Coordinates of C-alpha atoms in Angstrom, one line a residue:
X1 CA 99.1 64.3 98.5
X2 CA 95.6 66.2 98.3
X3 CA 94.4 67.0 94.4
X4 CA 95.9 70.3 94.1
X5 CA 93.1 73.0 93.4
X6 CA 93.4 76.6 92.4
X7 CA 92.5 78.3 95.0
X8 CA 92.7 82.0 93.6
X9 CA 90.0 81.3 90.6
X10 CA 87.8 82.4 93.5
X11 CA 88.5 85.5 92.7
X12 CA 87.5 84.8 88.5
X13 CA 84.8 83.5 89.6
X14 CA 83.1 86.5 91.3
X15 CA 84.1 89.0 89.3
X16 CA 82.5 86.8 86.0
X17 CA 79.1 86.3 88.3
X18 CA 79.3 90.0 88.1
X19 CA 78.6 90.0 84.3
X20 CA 75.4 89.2 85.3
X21 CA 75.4 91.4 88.0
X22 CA 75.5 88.6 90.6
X23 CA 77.5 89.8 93.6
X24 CA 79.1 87.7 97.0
X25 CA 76.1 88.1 99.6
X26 CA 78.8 88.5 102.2
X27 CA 82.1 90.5 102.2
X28 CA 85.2 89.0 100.8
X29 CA 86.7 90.9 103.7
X30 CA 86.8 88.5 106.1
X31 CA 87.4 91.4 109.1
X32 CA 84.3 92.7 108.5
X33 CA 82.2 89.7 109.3
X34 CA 81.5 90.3 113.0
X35 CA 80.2 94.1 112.3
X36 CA 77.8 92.4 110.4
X37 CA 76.7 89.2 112.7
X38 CA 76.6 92.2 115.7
X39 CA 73.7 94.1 113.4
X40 CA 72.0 90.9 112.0
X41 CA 72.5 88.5 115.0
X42 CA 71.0 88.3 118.9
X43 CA 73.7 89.8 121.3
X44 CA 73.6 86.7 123.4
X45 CA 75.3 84.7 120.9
X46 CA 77.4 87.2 119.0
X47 CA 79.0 88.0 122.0
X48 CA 79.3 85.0 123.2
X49 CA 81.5 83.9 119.8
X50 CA 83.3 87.5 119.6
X51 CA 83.7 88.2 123.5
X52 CA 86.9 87.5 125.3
X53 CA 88.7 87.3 128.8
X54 CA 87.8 90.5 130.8
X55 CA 89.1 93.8 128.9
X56 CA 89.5 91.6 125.6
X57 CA 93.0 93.1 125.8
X58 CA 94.2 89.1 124.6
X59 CA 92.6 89.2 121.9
X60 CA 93.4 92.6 120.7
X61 CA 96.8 91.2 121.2
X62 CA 97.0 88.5 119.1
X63 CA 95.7 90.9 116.2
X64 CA 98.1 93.0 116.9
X65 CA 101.1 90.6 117.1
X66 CA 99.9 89.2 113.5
X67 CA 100.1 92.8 112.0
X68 CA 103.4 93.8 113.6
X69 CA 104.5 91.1 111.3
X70 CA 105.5 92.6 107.7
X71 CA 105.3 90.4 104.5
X72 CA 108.8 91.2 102.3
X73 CA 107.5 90.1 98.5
X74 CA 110.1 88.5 96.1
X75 CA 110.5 89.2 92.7
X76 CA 111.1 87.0 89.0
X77 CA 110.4 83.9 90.7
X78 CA 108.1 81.2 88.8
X79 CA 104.6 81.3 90.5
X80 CA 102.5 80.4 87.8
X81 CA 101.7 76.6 89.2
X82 CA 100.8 76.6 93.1
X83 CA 99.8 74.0 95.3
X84 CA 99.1 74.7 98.7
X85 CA 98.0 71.1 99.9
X86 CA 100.3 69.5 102.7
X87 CA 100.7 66.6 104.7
X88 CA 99.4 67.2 108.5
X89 CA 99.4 64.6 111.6
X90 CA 99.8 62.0 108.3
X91 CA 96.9 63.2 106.5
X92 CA 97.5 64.6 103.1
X93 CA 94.9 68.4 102.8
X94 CA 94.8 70.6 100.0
X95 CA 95.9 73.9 102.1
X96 CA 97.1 74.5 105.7
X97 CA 93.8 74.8 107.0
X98 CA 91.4 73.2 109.5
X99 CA 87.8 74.8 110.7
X100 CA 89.5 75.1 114.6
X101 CA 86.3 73.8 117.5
X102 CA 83.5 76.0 118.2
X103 CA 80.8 74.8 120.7
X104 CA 77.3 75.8 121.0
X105 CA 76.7 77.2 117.3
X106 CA 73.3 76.2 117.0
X107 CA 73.3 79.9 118.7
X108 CA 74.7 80.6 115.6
X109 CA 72.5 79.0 112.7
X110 CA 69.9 75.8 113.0
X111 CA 71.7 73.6 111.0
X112 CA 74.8 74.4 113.3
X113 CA 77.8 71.8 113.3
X114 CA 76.5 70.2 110.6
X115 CA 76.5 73.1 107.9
X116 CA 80.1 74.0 109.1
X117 CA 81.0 70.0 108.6
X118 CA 79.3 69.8 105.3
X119 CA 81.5 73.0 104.1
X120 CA 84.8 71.9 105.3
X121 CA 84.3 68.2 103.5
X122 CA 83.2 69.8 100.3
X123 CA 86.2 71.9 100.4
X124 CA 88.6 68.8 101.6
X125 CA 89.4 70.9 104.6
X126 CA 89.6 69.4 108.3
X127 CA 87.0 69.7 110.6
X128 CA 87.6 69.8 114.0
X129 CA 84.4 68.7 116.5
X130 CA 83.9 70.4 120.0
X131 CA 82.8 68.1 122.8
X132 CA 80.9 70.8 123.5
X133 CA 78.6 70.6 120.2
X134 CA 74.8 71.4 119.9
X135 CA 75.2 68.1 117.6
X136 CA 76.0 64.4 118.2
X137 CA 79.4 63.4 116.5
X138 CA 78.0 60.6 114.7
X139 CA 75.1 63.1 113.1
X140 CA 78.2 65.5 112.2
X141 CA 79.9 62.7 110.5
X142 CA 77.3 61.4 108.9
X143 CA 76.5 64.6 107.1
X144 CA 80.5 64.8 105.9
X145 CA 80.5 61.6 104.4
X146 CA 84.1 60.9 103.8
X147 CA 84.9 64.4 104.7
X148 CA 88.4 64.7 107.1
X149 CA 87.3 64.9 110.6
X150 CA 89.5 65.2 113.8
X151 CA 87.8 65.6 117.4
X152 CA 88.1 68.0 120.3
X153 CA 88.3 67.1 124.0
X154 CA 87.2 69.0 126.5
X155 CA 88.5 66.3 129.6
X156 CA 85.6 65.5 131.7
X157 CA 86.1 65.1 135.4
X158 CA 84.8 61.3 134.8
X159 CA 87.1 59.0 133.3
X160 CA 84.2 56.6 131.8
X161 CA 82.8 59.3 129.6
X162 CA 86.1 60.8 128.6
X163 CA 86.7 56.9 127.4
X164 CA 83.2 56.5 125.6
X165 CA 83.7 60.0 123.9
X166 CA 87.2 58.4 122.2
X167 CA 85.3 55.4 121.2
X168 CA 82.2 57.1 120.0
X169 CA 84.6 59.2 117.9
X170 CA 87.3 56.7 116.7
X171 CA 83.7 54.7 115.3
X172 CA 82.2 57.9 113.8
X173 CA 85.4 58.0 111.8
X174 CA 87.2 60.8 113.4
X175 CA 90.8 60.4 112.8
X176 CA 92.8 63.3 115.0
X177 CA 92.6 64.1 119.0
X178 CA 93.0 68.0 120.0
X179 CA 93.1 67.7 123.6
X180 CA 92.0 71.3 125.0
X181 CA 94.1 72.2 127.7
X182 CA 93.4 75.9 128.5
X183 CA 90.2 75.5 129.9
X184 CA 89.9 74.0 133.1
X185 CA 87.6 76.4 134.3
X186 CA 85.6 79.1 132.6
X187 CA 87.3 82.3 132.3
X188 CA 86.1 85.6 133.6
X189 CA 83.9 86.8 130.0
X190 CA 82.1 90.2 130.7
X191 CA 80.2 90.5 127.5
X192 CA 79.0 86.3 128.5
X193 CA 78.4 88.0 132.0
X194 CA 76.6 91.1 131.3
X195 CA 74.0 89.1 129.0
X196 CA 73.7 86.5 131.9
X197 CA 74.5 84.2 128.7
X198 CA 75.6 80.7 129.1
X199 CA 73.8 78.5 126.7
X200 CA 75.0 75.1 128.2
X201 CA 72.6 75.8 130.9
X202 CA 69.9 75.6 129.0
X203 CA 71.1 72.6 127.5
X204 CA 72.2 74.0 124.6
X205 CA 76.0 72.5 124.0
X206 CA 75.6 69.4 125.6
X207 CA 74.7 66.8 122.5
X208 CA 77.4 64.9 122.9
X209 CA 76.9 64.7 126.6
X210 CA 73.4 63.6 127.2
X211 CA 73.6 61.1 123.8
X212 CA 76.6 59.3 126.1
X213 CA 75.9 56.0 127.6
X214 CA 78.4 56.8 130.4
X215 CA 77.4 60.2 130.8
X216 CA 73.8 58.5 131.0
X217 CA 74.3 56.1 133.4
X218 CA 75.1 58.5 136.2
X219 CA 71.8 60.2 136.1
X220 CA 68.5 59.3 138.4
X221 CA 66.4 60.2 135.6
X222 CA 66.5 59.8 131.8
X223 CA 67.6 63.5 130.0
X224 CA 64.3 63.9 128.8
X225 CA 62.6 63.6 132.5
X226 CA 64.8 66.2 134.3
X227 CA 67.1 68.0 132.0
X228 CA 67.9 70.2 134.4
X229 CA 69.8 67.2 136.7
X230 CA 71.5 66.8 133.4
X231 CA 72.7 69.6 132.7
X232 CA 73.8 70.1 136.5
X233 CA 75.2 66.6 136.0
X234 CA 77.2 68.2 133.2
X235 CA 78.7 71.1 134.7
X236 CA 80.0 69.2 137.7
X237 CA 82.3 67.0 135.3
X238 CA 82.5 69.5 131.9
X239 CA 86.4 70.1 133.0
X240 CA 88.7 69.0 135.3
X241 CA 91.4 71.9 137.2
X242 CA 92.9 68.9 138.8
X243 CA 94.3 67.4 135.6
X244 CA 98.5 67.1 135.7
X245 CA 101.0 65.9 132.7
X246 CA 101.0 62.0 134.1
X247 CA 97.3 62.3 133.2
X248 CA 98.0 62.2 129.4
X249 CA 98.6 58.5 129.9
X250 CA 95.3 58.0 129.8
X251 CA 94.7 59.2 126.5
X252 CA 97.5 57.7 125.1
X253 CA 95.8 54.4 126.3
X254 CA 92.4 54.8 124.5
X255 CA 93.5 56.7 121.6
X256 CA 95.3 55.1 119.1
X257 CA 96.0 58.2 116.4
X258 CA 97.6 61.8 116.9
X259 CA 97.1 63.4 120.0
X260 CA 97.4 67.2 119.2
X261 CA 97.5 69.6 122.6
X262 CA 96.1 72.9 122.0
X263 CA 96.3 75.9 124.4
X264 CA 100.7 75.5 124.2
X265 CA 102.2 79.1 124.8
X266 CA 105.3 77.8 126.7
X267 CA 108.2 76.1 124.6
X268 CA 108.8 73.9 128.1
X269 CA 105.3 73.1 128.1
X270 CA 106.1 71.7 124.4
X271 CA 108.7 70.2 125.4
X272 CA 106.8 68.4 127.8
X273 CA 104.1 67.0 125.1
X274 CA 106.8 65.4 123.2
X275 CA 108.5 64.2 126.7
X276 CA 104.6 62.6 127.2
X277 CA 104.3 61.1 123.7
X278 CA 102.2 63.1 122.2
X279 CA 102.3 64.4 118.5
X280 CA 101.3 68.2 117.9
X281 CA 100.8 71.4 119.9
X282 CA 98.4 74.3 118.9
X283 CA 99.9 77.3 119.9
X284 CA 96.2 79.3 120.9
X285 CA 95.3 80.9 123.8
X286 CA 91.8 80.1 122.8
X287 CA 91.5 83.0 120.8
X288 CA 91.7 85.5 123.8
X289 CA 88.9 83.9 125.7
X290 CA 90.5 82.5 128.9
X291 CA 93.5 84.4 130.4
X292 CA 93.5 88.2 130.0
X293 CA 96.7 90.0 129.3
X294 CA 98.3 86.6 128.0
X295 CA 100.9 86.7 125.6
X296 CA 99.7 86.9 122.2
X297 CA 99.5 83.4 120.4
X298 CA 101.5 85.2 117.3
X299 CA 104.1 86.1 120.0
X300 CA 104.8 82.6 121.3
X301 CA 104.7 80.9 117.9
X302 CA 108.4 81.0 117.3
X303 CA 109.7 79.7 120.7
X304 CA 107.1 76.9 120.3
X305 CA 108.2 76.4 117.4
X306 CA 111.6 75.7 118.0
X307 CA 111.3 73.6 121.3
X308 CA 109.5 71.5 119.1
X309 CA 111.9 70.7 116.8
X310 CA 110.9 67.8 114.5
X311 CA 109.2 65.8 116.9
X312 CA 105.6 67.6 117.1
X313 CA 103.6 69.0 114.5
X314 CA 103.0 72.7 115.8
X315 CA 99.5 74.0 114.3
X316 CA 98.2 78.0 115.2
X317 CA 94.9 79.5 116.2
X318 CA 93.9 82.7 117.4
X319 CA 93.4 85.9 115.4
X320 CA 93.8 84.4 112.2
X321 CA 91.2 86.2 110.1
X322 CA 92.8 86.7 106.7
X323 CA 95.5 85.2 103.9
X324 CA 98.2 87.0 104.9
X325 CA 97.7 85.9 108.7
X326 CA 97.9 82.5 107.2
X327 CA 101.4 82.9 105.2
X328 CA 102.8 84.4 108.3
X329 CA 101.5 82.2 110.6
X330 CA 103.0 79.5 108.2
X331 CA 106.4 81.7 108.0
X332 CA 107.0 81.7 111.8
X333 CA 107.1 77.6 111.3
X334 CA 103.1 76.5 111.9
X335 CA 102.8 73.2 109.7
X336 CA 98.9 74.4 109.0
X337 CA 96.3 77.2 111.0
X338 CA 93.3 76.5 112.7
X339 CA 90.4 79.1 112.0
X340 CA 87.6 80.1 114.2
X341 CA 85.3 82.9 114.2
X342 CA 84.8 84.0 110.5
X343 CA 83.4 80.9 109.9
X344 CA 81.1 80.9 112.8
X345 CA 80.3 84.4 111.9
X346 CA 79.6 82.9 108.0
X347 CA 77.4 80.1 109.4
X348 CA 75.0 83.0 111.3
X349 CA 75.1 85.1 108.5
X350 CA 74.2 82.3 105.5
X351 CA 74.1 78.8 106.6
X352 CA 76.8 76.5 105.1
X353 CA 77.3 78.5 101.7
X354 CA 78.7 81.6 104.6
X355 CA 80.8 78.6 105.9
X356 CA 81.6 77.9 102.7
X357 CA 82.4 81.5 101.4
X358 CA 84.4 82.1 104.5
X359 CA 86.9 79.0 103.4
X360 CA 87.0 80.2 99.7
X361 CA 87.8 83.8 100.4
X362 CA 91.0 82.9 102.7
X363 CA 92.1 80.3 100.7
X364 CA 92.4 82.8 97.6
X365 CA 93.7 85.5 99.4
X366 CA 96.5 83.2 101.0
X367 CA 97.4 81.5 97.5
X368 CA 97.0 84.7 96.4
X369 CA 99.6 86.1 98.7
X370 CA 101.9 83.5 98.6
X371 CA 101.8 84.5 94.2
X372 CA 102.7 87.9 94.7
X373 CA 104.6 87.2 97.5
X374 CA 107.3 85.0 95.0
X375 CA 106.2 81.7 96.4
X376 CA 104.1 78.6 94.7
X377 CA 103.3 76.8 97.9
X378 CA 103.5 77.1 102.1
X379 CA 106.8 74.7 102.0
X380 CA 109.3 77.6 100.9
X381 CA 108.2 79.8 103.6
X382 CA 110.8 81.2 106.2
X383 CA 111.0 83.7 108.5
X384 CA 113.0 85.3 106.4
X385 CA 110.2 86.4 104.3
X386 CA 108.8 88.7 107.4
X387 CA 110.5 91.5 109.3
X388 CA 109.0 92.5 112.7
X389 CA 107.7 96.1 113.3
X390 CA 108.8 97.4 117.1
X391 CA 105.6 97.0 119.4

């Protein structure tokens, strides 16, 4: 398993830099982060990362799901070792957490996927790539050395460059597939909308696009001479609303590690990943982004969970913003929890070290948690340690 590390001496930490009156430069309350990015950031791109599907009523939703669930602490139980590492898709981490896929975040910061890369591999936490990066995936790997990397998939319309993305990623060293489901089309985003705001159509986005052979190859003109042909090239085969279950087959058959479907809200439609060979669901409705009024992702966790059984490994995104999201996400049966906008909020407030602050603060809090919550690691969690307020 992953060296165990003590999570919590975060807190020691600050409150010793304090001696010399040295304090965080951003809040260790994570919830506040996107008050700040909305005063310090262009509205293009903080709404664009904090914006949801029409009313953001999803969104509010999943928040509001996570809260309804109620922590019930234990007493006189031995805490004074913890480890929070576990074993995910065969790969051992040192807590349940992965940085979830964000596209575009050079909006965000200049040194964009690469300073949220470099964080997670200091931190031996997961990264997971977007396809629709403002970086290469062999640049983002490069700057995480031997960091843990898995790789996101947005399906293409075109077969060839869906095949050249797998094999530009299985080279650069990325190890896991999260196949993004729940966006065949773009949702309906008012705060995207009223801003006129869509960066890939300024080429921003589309690295890993125009640095494709395949993608290449069906252009008149190199990028460089008409980017604009590009990027029209681009949106005509980003996603693919024609896409069925047989299709999986063809991942199966140029991938040849985990294959993780994320967007999962229906325990049939989990059911029917495990029917198609795959090995892990992320329960996520894309953080609120793509279907207004959905279920919350907190909501279907549990049915997920059990249709799954044993035979997928069931991760959890949206609205996870703090520790205690992360011990009940964990509680209602998630093997580990994606995170998403703190740390893109981090990375446009401070570069990697935001990234980097944004990883340390949860990962006290939910050690933390789990102390004074009577447990010393994620594996002795059970529902039985929440109790659901009424709605």
């Amino acid at each position: 398993m992953a060296t165990t590390q003590h999570w919590a001496d975060f807190q020691y930490e600050i409150y010793l830099n304090g001696m010399t009156g040295t304090v965080p430069r951003l809040p260790t309350d994570l919830t506040r982060l996107e008050e700040l990015a909305g005063h310090r950031l262009g509205p293009g791109p903080v709404g664009y990362v904090a914006g949801g599907a029409g009313s953001g009523s999803t969104a509010r939703a999943n928040r509001a799901a996570l809260d309804r669930w109620r922590i019930v602490p234990r007493m006189l139980r031995d805490v004074h070792e913890r480890d929070l590492s576990v074993e995910v898709l065969g790969r051992p981490l040192p807590a349940p957490l992965a940085l979830a896929p964000i596209g575009v975040l050079s909006i965000m910061h200049p040194d964009a996927e690469r300073a949220a890369a470099r964080a997670a591999a200091a931190r031996g936490v997961p990264y997971i790539l977007s396809s629709a990066s403002s970086t290469p995936m062999e640049q983002v790997a490069e700057a995480m050395g031997d960091g843990e990397r898995w790789f996101q998939l947005y399906w293409a319309k075109d077969r060839d460059v869906t095949a050249s993305f797998l094999e530009r990623a299985r080279t650069a060293g990325f190890t896991a597939l999260i196949v993004t489901l729940d966006t065949p089309l773009l949702a309906w985003r008012p705060r995207d909308l009223d801003q006129a705001y869509l960066p890939f159509l300024h080429g921003v986005g589309t690295a890993n696009y125009f640095s494709d052979p395949a993608f290449r190859a069906g252009l008149a003109k190199p990028v460089h001479e008409d980017p604009n042909a590009a990027v029209m090239h681009f949106v005509g085969m980003f996603a693919d609303p024609a896409k069925t279950w047989p299709d999986l087959a063809f991942l199966r058959e140029h991938w040849d590690g985990p294959i993780v479907l994320k967007g999962i809200l229906h325990p049939d439609d989990a059911r029917r990943a495990s029917d198609a060979g795959m090995d892990g669901v992320v329960v996520s409705n894309h953080g609120g982004r793509q279907v207004a009024g959905a279920v919350a992702a907190a909501d279907a966790l549990p049915r997920v969970v059990e249709a799954a059984g044993d035979r997928l490994t069931v991760l959890f995104d949206s609205g996870i913003r703090t520790g205690d999201d992360v011990f009940k996400a964990l509680a209602l049966g998630a093997r580990a929890v994606l995170l998403g906008r703190p740390y893109a909020y981090g990375l446009g407030l401070d570069g990697q070290a935001g990234v980097d602050h944004v990883i340390r603060c949860l990962l006290a809090e939910l050690d933390l948690t789990l102390a004074l919550s009577g447990h010393a690691g994620p594996g002795s969690l059970t529902s039985d340690d929440l109790i659901r307020e009424p709605a």
